[in-house]
Amino acid sequence: QVQLVESGGGLVQTGGSLRLSCAASGSIFRIVAMGWYRQAPGKQRELVATITSGGITNYADSAKGRFTISRDNAKNTVYLQMNSLKPEDTAVYYCNAKTPIWKDNLYDYWGQGTQVTVSS
């Protein structure tokens, strides 16, 4: 079992910045990748950024050049630095961790979500 606790959401004006944090606990040695997803009202949850245990990052096109995902292994924490925020970035942001299950399948763990609101 992996537990994820997010923090750092809030209200910010267009062009502002926020940093989200996600602290993992439990069977963290099994995590092969962590990331951030978001879900806006009336929309499906979508990928924002991921980082593997080897440090390989991946970003949604909407996040490239503005968001940076990073991790602190000593603190078992993943961060999402969000700059140049836009109103369309408004959503609930969820932390995700993936652990392998049998064969090549992965299991998803989710945090409780943190609200990010960007005012115009």
Short mmCIF file of C-alpha atoms in Angstrom, two decimals:
data_model
loop_
_atom_site.label_atom_id
_atom_site.label_comp_id
_atom_site.label_asym_id
_atom_site.label_seq_id
_atom_site.Cartn_x
_atom_site.Cartn_y
_atom_site.Cartn_z
CA GLN A 1 0.00 0.00 0.00
CA VAL A 2 1.10 3.52 -0.82
CA GLN A 3 -0.36 6.65 0.73
CA LEU A 4 -0.12 10.02 -0.99
CA VAL A 5 -0.75 13.39 0.60
CA GLU A 6 -0.82 16.52 -1.54
CA SER A 7 -0.41 20.12 -0.49
CA GLY A 8 0.24 23.50 -2.01
CA GLY A 9 -2.90 24.28 -3.95
CA GLY A 10 -4.68 27.59 -3.73
CA LEU A 11 -5.87 30.69 -5.51
CA VAL A 12 -3.49 32.63 -7.72
CA GLN A 13 -3.81 35.29 -10.37
CA THR A 14 -3.04 34.75 -14.03
CA GLY A 15 0.70 34.67 -14.55
CA GLY A 16 1.39 33.61 -10.99
CA SER A 17 3.10 30.54 -9.63
CA LEU A 18 2.33 27.68 -7.28
CA ARG A 19 4.27 24.67 -6.10
CA LEU A 20 2.44 21.45 -5.33
CA SER A 21 3.94 18.78 -3.09
CA CYS A 22 3.09 15.11 -2.78
CA ALA A 23 4.49 13.10 0.10
CA ALA A 24 4.48 9.34 -0.31
CA SER A 25 4.51 6.81 2.49
CA GLY A 26 4.03 3.10 2.91
CA SER A 27 5.52 0.73 0.36
CA ILE A 28 7.42 3.47 -1.41
CA PHE A 29 10.15 1.09 -2.53
CA ARG A 30 7.66 -0.39 -4.98
CA ILE A 31 6.93 2.91 -6.74
CA VAL A 32 8.22 3.02 -10.31
CA ALA A 33 6.78 6.38 -11.29
CA MET A 34 4.94 9.32 -9.79
CA GLY A 35 3.09 12.13 -11.39
CA TRP A 36 0.43 14.77 -11.39
CA TYR A 37 -2.94 14.65 -13.07
CA ARG A 38 -5.71 17.21 -13.04
CA GLN A 39 -9.45 17.29 -13.50
CA ALA A 40 -11.42 20.38 -14.33
CA PRO A 41 -15.19 20.56 -13.81
CA GLY A 42 -17.01 18.59 -16.48
CA LYS A 43 -13.81 17.20 -17.93
CA GLN A 44 -11.91 13.95 -17.70
CA ARG A 45 -8.82 13.59 -15.59
CA GLU A 46 -5.73 14.30 -17.65
CA LEU A 47 -2.00 13.83 -17.33
CA VAL A 48 0.05 16.87 -16.38
CA ALA A 49 3.54 15.46 -15.74
CA THR A 50 5.25 12.28 -14.60
CA ILE A 51 8.68 11.29 -13.33
CA THR A 52 10.02 7.77 -13.18
CA SER A 53 12.18 6.26 -10.48
CA GLY A 54 15.05 6.74 -12.91
CA GLY A 55 14.33 10.45 -13.21
CA ILE A 56 12.80 10.45 -16.67
CA THR A 57 10.14 13.13 -16.99
CA ASN A 58 7.17 13.49 -19.28
CA TYR A 59 4.88 16.47 -19.72
CA ALA A 60 1.56 17.17 -21.33
CA ASP A 61 1.84 19.70 -24.12
CA SER A 62 -0.11 22.18 -22.01
CA ALA A 63 2.53 21.93 -19.26
CA LYS A 64 5.70 22.05 -21.31
CA GLY A 65 7.77 25.16 -20.70
CA ARG A 66 5.66 26.26 -17.73
CA PHE A 67 5.58 23.35 -15.27
CA THR A 68 8.46 21.38 -13.80
CA ILE A 69 8.16 18.08 -12.00
CA SER A 70 10.90 17.07 -9.59
CA ARG A 71 11.46 14.78 -6.66
CA ASP A 72 13.33 14.63 -3.38
CA ASN A 73 14.12 10.99 -2.69
CA ALA A 74 15.24 11.72 0.86
CA LYS A 75 11.81 13.15 1.64
CA ASN A 76 9.85 10.73 -0.56
CA THR A 77 8.23 13.79 -2.08
CA VAL A 78 7.41 14.86 -5.61
CA TYR A 79 6.88 18.48 -6.55
CA LEU A 80 5.15 20.29 -9.36
CA GLN A 81 6.36 23.83 -9.89
CA MET A 82 3.78 25.69 -11.93
CA ASN A 83 4.68 29.04 -13.47
CA SER A 84 2.85 31.39 -15.81
CA LEU A 85 -0.46 29.97 -14.67
CA LYS A 86 -3.53 30.47 -16.82
CA PRO A 87 -7.25 30.30 -15.99
CA GLU A 88 -7.43 27.05 -17.97
CA ASP A 89 -5.07 25.49 -15.44
CA THR A 90 -7.85 25.67 -12.87
CA ALA A 91 -8.59 22.14 -11.71
CA VAL A 92 -8.22 19.66 -8.90
CA TYR A 93 -4.69 18.31 -9.09
CA TYR A 94 -4.11 14.71 -8.07
CA CYS A 95 -0.86 13.04 -7.17
CA ASN A 96 -0.35 9.59 -8.66
CA ALA A 97 2.02 6.74 -7.90
CA LYS A 98 2.42 3.58 -9.93
CA THR A 99 3.59 0.23 -8.62
CA PRO A 100 4.04 -2.96 -10.61
CA ILE A 101 1.63 -5.80 -10.22
CA TRP A 102 1.80 -9.09 -11.98
CA LYS A 103 3.45 -9.26 -15.39
CA ASP A 104 3.72 -5.79 -16.97
CA ASN A 105 0.71 -4.22 -15.34
CA LEU A 106 0.80 -1.20 -13.08
CA TYR A 107 -1.43 -0.25 -10.18
CA ASP A 108 -2.40 3.38 -9.60
CA TYR A 109 -2.50 5.04 -6.22
CA TRP A 110 -4.10 8.47 -5.91
CA GLY A 111 -3.96 11.30 -3.46
CA GLN A 112 -7.04 13.15 -2.27
CA GLY A 113 -6.49 16.07 -4.63
CA THR A 114 -5.71 19.72 -4.14
CA GLN A 115 -7.60 22.59 -5.74
CA VAL A 116 -5.78 25.06 -7.95
CA THR A 117 -7.72 28.11 -9.03
CA VAL A 118 -6.29 30.71 -11.39
CA SER A 119 -8.23 33.95 -11.58
CA SER A 120 -8.26 36.11 -14.68
#
